[in-house]
Amino acid sequence: MEETWKPRAWKVLLAFAIIYFVWGSTFLAIRVGVREVPPFLLAGMRFLVAGIVLYGWMRLKGTRSPALREWGAASLLAVLIFVFDYGLLFWAEKRVPSGLAAVMLATIPVFMALSEILILGTQRLTARLAIALLVGIDGVAVLVSRTLSFGEVPIDTAGACALIVAAISWSIASALTRKLPLPTEKVMSSGIQMLVGGVLLTLTAALLGEFRGFHINTVSRGAWLALAYLIVAGSIVAFTAYVWLIHHESPTKVGTYAYVNPLVAVLAGYFFGGEAIGPRAGVDQCGSDHYDAGEKT
């Protein structure tokens, strides 16, 4: 059930800052990790550990265990958020640079707006909004096009398509979060979603044969540090901030993190990951910025 009280402004600003900058930096950490650990297995390790930590912490504090219907709601979100969104993101980052992955996910606000129209019914599809949505989608179409003569390596089509599916899945889950019977304690809600998501991702990794040929003793220190950062900063801190925000602000407003994440991810990839900054990123970001301006007017 959605809470009616309004939190203090500084809490809202802090939560936005966390999902803006911490999540932006996790794209490079994912890229580092999937170089040595299979993608669905790495994602499973990330969320299984984070989920166990949060769930265990809340139980030790005396928070009741969620009811069966709350576990069911969390399981539905886990499929959408962790298996489809994060699973596909981790998989795509084996095929595309981390900065490009973040730019592709800048489509999330577009799909969040559509989710508010089609699922929540909290927004009307006006002519102005329709034009803004088309401009935002056009930015992605330009990005995916393999015909632009910028002299860059062509974008991997499978990776790009996976990221679009991930963005749609995340947006649907964000809208459903306000309708589903989740635990009122936001940390517990985050914990059980990640716990179920981690289990499902690990099972997916097993079904895809990712355990075959994987030797844990060959994983470098850098990859372990990347995983630790994803668990602590990206999941325990940032995802909990996101779950808290989505109950206090509209999905479209919360989705503005997708405008900042690409800038953080591209800069992190350039300075720390040796990735190039190509003109396509600017093209897509312009499309997203035009959508943002249209959506706010």
Tab-separated table of C-alpha atoms in Angstrom:
chain	number	residue	atom	x	y	z
A	1	MET	CA	0.000	0.000	0.000
A	2	GLU	CA	1.312	3.438	-0.920
A	3	GLU	CA	2.205	5.677	1.997
A	4	THR	CA	0.477	9.059	2.198
A	5	TRP	CA	2.956	10.965	4.352
A	6	LYS	CA	5.619	13.048	2.597
A	7	PRO	CA	9.257	12.471	3.567
A	8	ARG	CA	11.672	15.296	4.295
A	9	ALA	CA	13.165	16.964	1.241
A	10	TRP	CA	16.750	16.088	2.146
A	11	LYS	CA	15.904	12.389	2.248
A	12	VAL	CA	14.389	12.579	-1.215
A	13	LEU	CA	17.404	14.481	-2.564
A	14	LEU	CA	19.830	12.019	-0.983
A	15	ALA	CA	17.966	9.049	-2.440
A	16	PHE	CA	17.979	10.641	-5.896
A	17	ALA	CA	21.707	11.404	-5.609
A	18	ILE	CA	22.389	7.764	-4.747
A	19	ILE	CA	20.499	6.311	-7.706
A	20	TYR	CA	21.892	8.999	-10.025
A	21	PHE	CA	25.578	8.532	-9.276
A	22	VAL	CA	26.004	5.127	-7.643
A	23	TRP	CA	23.957	3.315	-10.273
A	24	GLY	CA	25.799	5.229	-12.991
A	25	SER	CA	29.107	3.870	-11.731
A	26	THR	CA	27.881	0.264	-11.528
A	27	PHE	CA	27.863	-0.149	-15.318
A	28	LEU	CA	31.664	-0.199	-15.340
A	29	ALA	CA	31.725	-2.600	-12.377
A	30	ILE	CA	29.433	-4.959	-14.312
A	31	ARG	CA	31.696	-4.712	-17.363
A	32	VAL	CA	34.726	-5.608	-15.245
A	33	GLY	CA	32.924	-8.543	-13.633
A	34	VAL	CA	31.507	-10.180	-16.773
A	35	ARG	CA	34.968	-10.357	-18.319
A	36	GLU	CA	35.735	-13.204	-15.914
A	37	VAL	CA	32.406	-14.444	-14.518
A	38	PRO	CA	29.455	-15.598	-16.680
A	39	PRO	CA	26.783	-12.846	-16.727
A	40	PHE	CA	23.759	-14.553	-15.166
A	41	LEU	CA	25.969	-16.208	-12.553
A	42	LEU	CA	27.569	-12.870	-11.661
A	43	ALA	CA	24.150	-11.225	-11.385
A	44	GLY	CA	22.908	-14.133	-9.274
A	45	MET	CA	25.863	-13.828	-6.896
A	46	ARG	CA	25.284	-10.082	-6.586
A	47	PHE	CA	21.623	-10.213	-5.676
A	48	LEU	CA	21.644	-13.456	-3.719
A	49	VAL	CA	24.256	-12.114	-1.303
A	50	ALA	CA	22.611	-8.678	-1.083
A	51	GLY	CA	19.179	-10.239	-0.537
A	52	ILE	CA	20.417	-12.536	2.217
A	53	VAL	CA	22.133	-9.607	3.971
A	54	LEU	CA	19.070	-7.338	3.873
A	55	TYR	CA	16.560	-10.045	4.745
A	56	GLY	CA	18.739	-11.373	7.572
A	57	TRP	CA	19.352	-7.890	8.938
A	58	MET	CA	15.650	-7.068	9.040
A	59	ARG	CA	14.766	-10.375	10.700
A	60	LEU	CA	17.432	-9.777	13.355
A	61	LYS	CA	15.871	-6.353	13.994
A	62	GLY	CA	12.573	-8.074	14.684
A	63	THR	CA	10.763	-7.285	11.426
A	64	ARG	CA	8.156	-9.937	10.696
A	65	SER	CA	8.664	-12.322	7.813
A	66	PRO	CA	6.585	-11.270	4.779
A	67	ALA	CA	3.222	-12.933	4.218
A	68	LEU	CA	2.783	-15.443	1.410
A	69	ARG	CA	1.106	-12.911	-0.893
A	70	GLU	CA	3.983	-10.480	-0.292
A	71	TRP	CA	6.462	-13.173	-1.320
A	72	GLY	CA	4.330	-13.749	-4.411
A	73	ALA	CA	4.374	-10.056	-5.317
A	74	ALA	CA	8.125	-9.917	-4.747
A	75	SER	CA	8.590	-12.964	-6.985
A	76	LEU	CA	6.731	-11.283	-9.854
A	77	LEU	CA	8.899	-8.183	-9.532
A	78	ALA	CA	12.004	-10.358	-9.231
A	79	VAL	CA	11.311	-11.912	-12.625
A	80	LEU	CA	10.828	-8.511	-14.260
A	81	ILE	CA	13.611	-6.609	-12.492
A	82	PHE	CA	16.315	-9.171	-11.903
A	83	VAL	CA	15.927	-11.930	-14.491
A	84	PHE	CA	14.855	-9.771	-17.434
A	85	ASP	CA	16.327	-6.376	-16.607
A	86	TYR	CA	19.539	-7.123	-14.748
A	87	GLY	CA	20.098	-10.530	-16.323
A	88	LEU	CA	19.901	-9.056	-19.819
A	89	LEU	CA	21.987	-6.031	-18.784
A	90	PHE	CA	24.803	-8.246	-17.483
A	91	TRP	CA	24.580	-10.401	-20.621
A	92	ALA	CA	24.602	-7.356	-22.914
A	93	GLU	CA	27.680	-5.901	-21.238
A	94	LYS	CA	29.708	-8.797	-22.610
A	95	ARG	CA	28.851	-7.419	-26.052
A	96	VAL	CA	28.688	-3.621	-25.649
A	97	PRO	CA	30.729	-1.046	-23.666
A	98	SER	CA	29.423	-0.051	-20.242
A	99	GLY	CA	28.800	3.561	-21.257
A	100	LEU	CA	26.785	2.485	-24.280
A	101	ALA	CA	24.703	0.144	-22.105
A	102	ALA	CA	23.818	3.066	-19.843
A	103	VAL	CA	22.920	5.252	-22.820
A	104	MET	CA	20.610	2.533	-24.158
A	105	LEU	CA	18.860	2.341	-20.788
A	106	ALA	CA	18.145	6.066	-21.035
A	107	THR	CA	14.964	4.844	-22.741
A	108	ILE	CA	13.594	3.880	-19.315
A	109	PRO	CA	11.806	7.231	-18.726
A	110	VAL	CA	10.016	6.799	-22.060
A	111	PHE	CA	8.766	3.357	-21.094
A	112	MET	CA	7.968	4.527	-17.552
A	113	ALA	CA	5.723	7.241	-18.969
A	114	LEU	CA	3.960	4.635	-21.101
A	115	SER	CA	3.601	2.420	-18.027
A	116	GLU	CA	1.965	5.281	-16.115
A	117	ILE	CA	-0.488	5.698	-18.992
A	118	LEU	CA	-1.263	2.028	-19.614
A	119	ILE	CA	-0.849	0.422	-16.163
A	120	LEU	CA	-1.330	3.082	-13.490
A	121	GLY	CA	-3.609	5.413	-15.420
A	122	THR	CA	-1.997	8.406	-13.708
A	123	GLN	CA	-1.035	10.184	-16.926
A	124	ARG	CA	-2.883	10.973	-20.167
A	125	LEU	CA	-1.372	10.548	-23.602
A	126	THR	CA	-1.537	14.115	-24.887
A	127	ALA	CA	-0.271	15.206	-28.293
A	128	ARG	CA	2.690	16.955	-26.659
A	129	LEU	CA	3.625	13.885	-24.652
A	130	ALA	CA	3.244	11.660	-27.720
A	131	ILE	CA	5.672	13.863	-29.663
A	132	ALA	CA	8.112	13.844	-26.740
A	133	LEU	CA	7.941	10.047	-26.544
A	134	LEU	CA	8.584	9.708	-30.271
A	135	VAL	CA	11.607	11.994	-30.041
A	136	GLY	CA	13.008	9.908	-27.182
A	137	ILE	CA	12.484	6.672	-29.090
A	138	ASP	CA	14.043	8.250	-32.184
A	139	GLY	CA	17.242	8.800	-30.233
A	140	VAL	CA	17.459	5.069	-29.597
A	141	ALA	CA	16.709	4.281	-33.241
A	142	VAL	CA	19.632	6.468	-34.287
A	143	LEU	CA	21.859	4.815	-31.709
A	144	VAL	CA	21.058	1.269	-32.852
A	145	SER	CA	21.447	2.110	-36.538
A	146	ARG	CA	24.512	0.476	-38.055
A	147	THR	CA	24.654	2.891	-40.937
A	148	LEU	CA	25.898	6.062	-39.237
A	149	SER	CA	29.286	6.970	-40.680
A	150	PHE	CA	30.971	8.031	-37.454
A	151	GLY	CA	33.805	5.586	-37.948
A	152	GLU	CA	32.874	3.565	-34.841
A	153	VAL	CA	32.552	-0.190	-34.455
A	154	PRO	CA	28.936	-1.151	-35.295
A	155	ILE	CA	26.686	-1.686	-32.300
A	156	ASP	CA	25.979	-5.314	-31.453
A	157	THR	CA	22.339	-5.800	-32.459
A	158	ALA	CA	21.621	-8.605	-29.990
A	159	GLY	CA	23.080	-6.589	-27.126
A	160	ALA	CA	21.083	-3.500	-28.108
A	161	CYS	CA	17.824	-5.463	-28.338
A	162	ALA	CA	18.487	-7.094	-24.961
A	163	LEU	CA	18.927	-3.664	-23.387
A	164	ILE	CA	15.643	-2.397	-24.827
A	165	VAL	CA	13.821	-5.442	-23.417
A	166	ALA	CA	15.560	-4.783	-20.086
A	167	ALA	CA	14.357	-1.166	-20.079
A	168	ILE	CA	10.766	-2.181	-20.844
A	169	SER	CA	10.803	-4.851	-18.137
A	170	TRP	CA	12.162	-2.432	-15.516
A	171	SER	CA	9.543	0.169	-16.407
A	172	ILE	CA	6.654	-2.286	-16.114
A	173	ALA	CA	7.966	-3.461	-12.746
A	174	SER	CA	8.257	0.132	-11.512
A	175	ALA	CA	4.603	0.758	-12.322
A	176	LEU	CA	3.468	-2.521	-10.769
A	177	THR	CA	5.373	-1.781	-7.554
A	178	ARG	CA	2.658	0.686	-6.532
A	179	LYS	CA	-0.112	-1.844	-7.117
A	180	LEU	CA	1.338	-5.009	-5.577
A	181	PRO	CA	1.051	-6.022	-1.877
A	182	LEU	CA	4.694	-5.610	-0.876
A	183	PRO	CA	6.050	-5.323	2.693
A	184	THR	CA	5.588	-1.829	4.110
A	185	GLU	CA	9.154	-1.904	5.440
A	186	LYS	CA	11.136	-0.838	2.361
A	187	VAL	CA	14.400	-2.547	3.332
A	188	MET	CA	12.560	-5.847	3.795
A	189	SER	CA	10.826	-5.301	0.461
A	190	SER	CA	14.193	-4.746	-1.238
A	191	GLY	CA	15.675	-7.756	0.520
A	192	ILE	CA	13.072	-10.308	-0.513
A	193	GLN	CA	12.981	-9.013	-4.089
A	194	MET	CA	16.752	-9.398	-4.378
A	195	LEU	CA	16.721	-12.741	-2.577
A	196	VAL	CA	14.173	-14.228	-4.980
A	197	GLY	CA	15.888	-12.530	-7.911
A	198	GLY	CA	19.263	-13.956	-6.914
A	199	VAL	CA	17.843	-17.478	-6.713
A	200	LEU	CA	16.143	-17.140	-10.111
A	201	LEU	CA	19.279	-15.725	-11.732
A	202	THR	CA	21.416	-18.534	-10.324
A	203	LEU	CA	18.944	-21.117	-11.628
A	204	THR	CA	19.000	-19.376	-15.012
A	205	ALA	CA	22.800	-19.525	-15.006
A	206	ALA	CA	22.636	-23.263	-14.310
A	207	LEU	CA	20.093	-23.829	-17.101
A	208	LEU	CA	22.303	-21.915	-19.533
A	209	GLY	CA	25.320	-24.011	-18.567
A	210	GLU	CA	27.293	-21.126	-17.085
A	211	PHE	CA	28.711	-23.291	-14.299
A	212	ARG	CA	30.489	-25.510	-16.819
A	213	GLY	CA	34.054	-24.406	-17.282
A	214	PHE	CA	33.836	-21.725	-14.597
A	215	HIS	CA	36.564	-21.954	-11.963
A	216	ILE	CA	36.240	-19.614	-9.017
A	217	ASN	CA	39.982	-19.708	-8.298
A	218	THR	CA	40.706	-18.033	-11.654
A	219	VAL	CA	38.707	-14.897	-10.818
A	220	SER	CA	40.984	-11.906	-10.292
A	221	ARG	CA	40.997	-9.532	-7.352
A	222	GLY	CA	39.628	-6.775	-9.575
A	223	ALA	CA	36.565	-8.835	-10.494
A	224	TRP	CA	35.910	-9.661	-6.822
A	225	LEU	CA	36.169	-5.968	-5.922
A	226	ALA	CA	33.725	-5.146	-8.717
A	227	LEU	CA	31.291	-7.730	-7.350
A	228	ALA	CA	31.677	-6.355	-3.812
A	229	TYR	CA	30.920	-2.848	-5.080
A	230	LEU	CA	27.848	-4.104	-6.933
A	231	ILE	CA	26.582	-5.866	-3.809
A	232	VAL	CA	27.155	-3.095	-1.273
A	233	ALA	CA	26.791	0.142	-3.231
A	234	GLY	CA	24.695	-0.939	-6.190
A	235	SER	CA	22.263	-3.268	-4.419
A	236	ILE	CA	22.132	-2.822	-0.649
A	237	VAL	CA	22.374	0.983	-0.792
A	238	ALA	CA	21.113	2.108	-4.214
A	239	PHE	CA	18.344	-0.414	-4.848
A	240	THR	CA	16.929	0.200	-1.368
A	241	ALA	CA	16.976	3.943	-2.086
A	242	TYR	CA	15.140	3.264	-5.351
A	243	VAL	CA	12.458	1.124	-3.694
A	244	TRP	CA	11.944	3.843	-1.090
A	245	LEU	CA	11.701	6.553	-3.759
A	246	ILE	CA	9.248	4.677	-5.963
A	247	HIS	CA	6.769	4.685	-3.053
A	248	HIS	CA	7.069	8.456	-2.568
A	249	GLU	CA	7.530	9.861	-6.079
A	250	SER	CA	5.972	9.093	-9.459
A	251	PRO	CA	7.687	6.399	-11.569
A	252	THR	CA	8.351	8.968	-14.302
A	253	LYS	CA	10.113	11.304	-11.857
A	254	VAL	CA	12.144	8.494	-10.317
A	255	GLY	CA	13.027	7.379	-13.839
A	256	THR	CA	15.001	10.587	-14.381
A	257	TYR	CA	18.007	8.721	-12.975
A	258	ALA	CA	18.297	7.251	-16.470
A	259	TYR	CA	19.286	10.712	-17.774
A	260	VAL	CA	22.206	11.031	-15.348
A	261	ASN	CA	23.417	7.412	-15.309
A	262	PRO	CA	24.709	7.525	-18.925
A	263	LEU	CA	26.897	10.563	-18.243
A	264	VAL	CA	28.356	8.963	-15.110
A	265	ALA	CA	28.802	5.607	-16.871
A	266	VAL	CA	30.436	7.080	-19.985
A	267	LEU	CA	32.875	9.147	-17.908
A	268	ALA	CA	33.675	6.200	-15.616
A	269	GLY	CA	34.235	3.959	-18.637
A	270	TYR	CA	36.465	6.563	-20.270
A	271	PHE	CA	38.633	7.427	-17.264
A	272	PHE	CA	38.768	4.037	-15.529
A	273	GLY	CA	37.787	1.445	-18.135
A	274	GLY	CA	39.640	2.589	-21.228
A	275	GLU	CA	36.415	3.001	-23.229
A	276	ALA	CA	36.081	5.541	-26.030
A	277	ILE	CA	33.535	8.354	-25.983
A	278	GLY	CA	31.821	8.308	-29.366
A	279	PRO	CA	29.443	10.823	-30.929
A	280	ARG	CA	26.553	8.343	-30.896
A	281	ALA	CA	26.261	8.750	-27.141
A	282	GLY	CA	25.627	12.438	-27.647
A	283	VAL	CA	23.032	11.748	-30.330
A	284	ASP	CA	21.036	9.448	-28.077
A	285	GLN	CA	21.355	11.709	-25.056
A	286	CYS	CA	20.001	14.600	-27.119
A	287	GLY	CA	16.980	12.473	-27.939
A	288	SER	CA	16.429	11.684	-24.276
A	289	ASP	CA	16.859	15.317	-23.264
A	290	HIS	CA	14.272	16.372	-25.837
A	291	TYR	CA	11.884	13.787	-24.400
A	292	ASP	CA	12.550	15.092	-20.891
A	293	ALA	CA	11.759	18.658	-21.917
A	294	GLY	CA	8.579	17.596	-23.655
A	295	GLU	CA	7.417	15.426	-20.769
A	296	LYS	CA	7.858	18.204	-18.226
A	297	THR	CA	5.962	20.839	-20.195
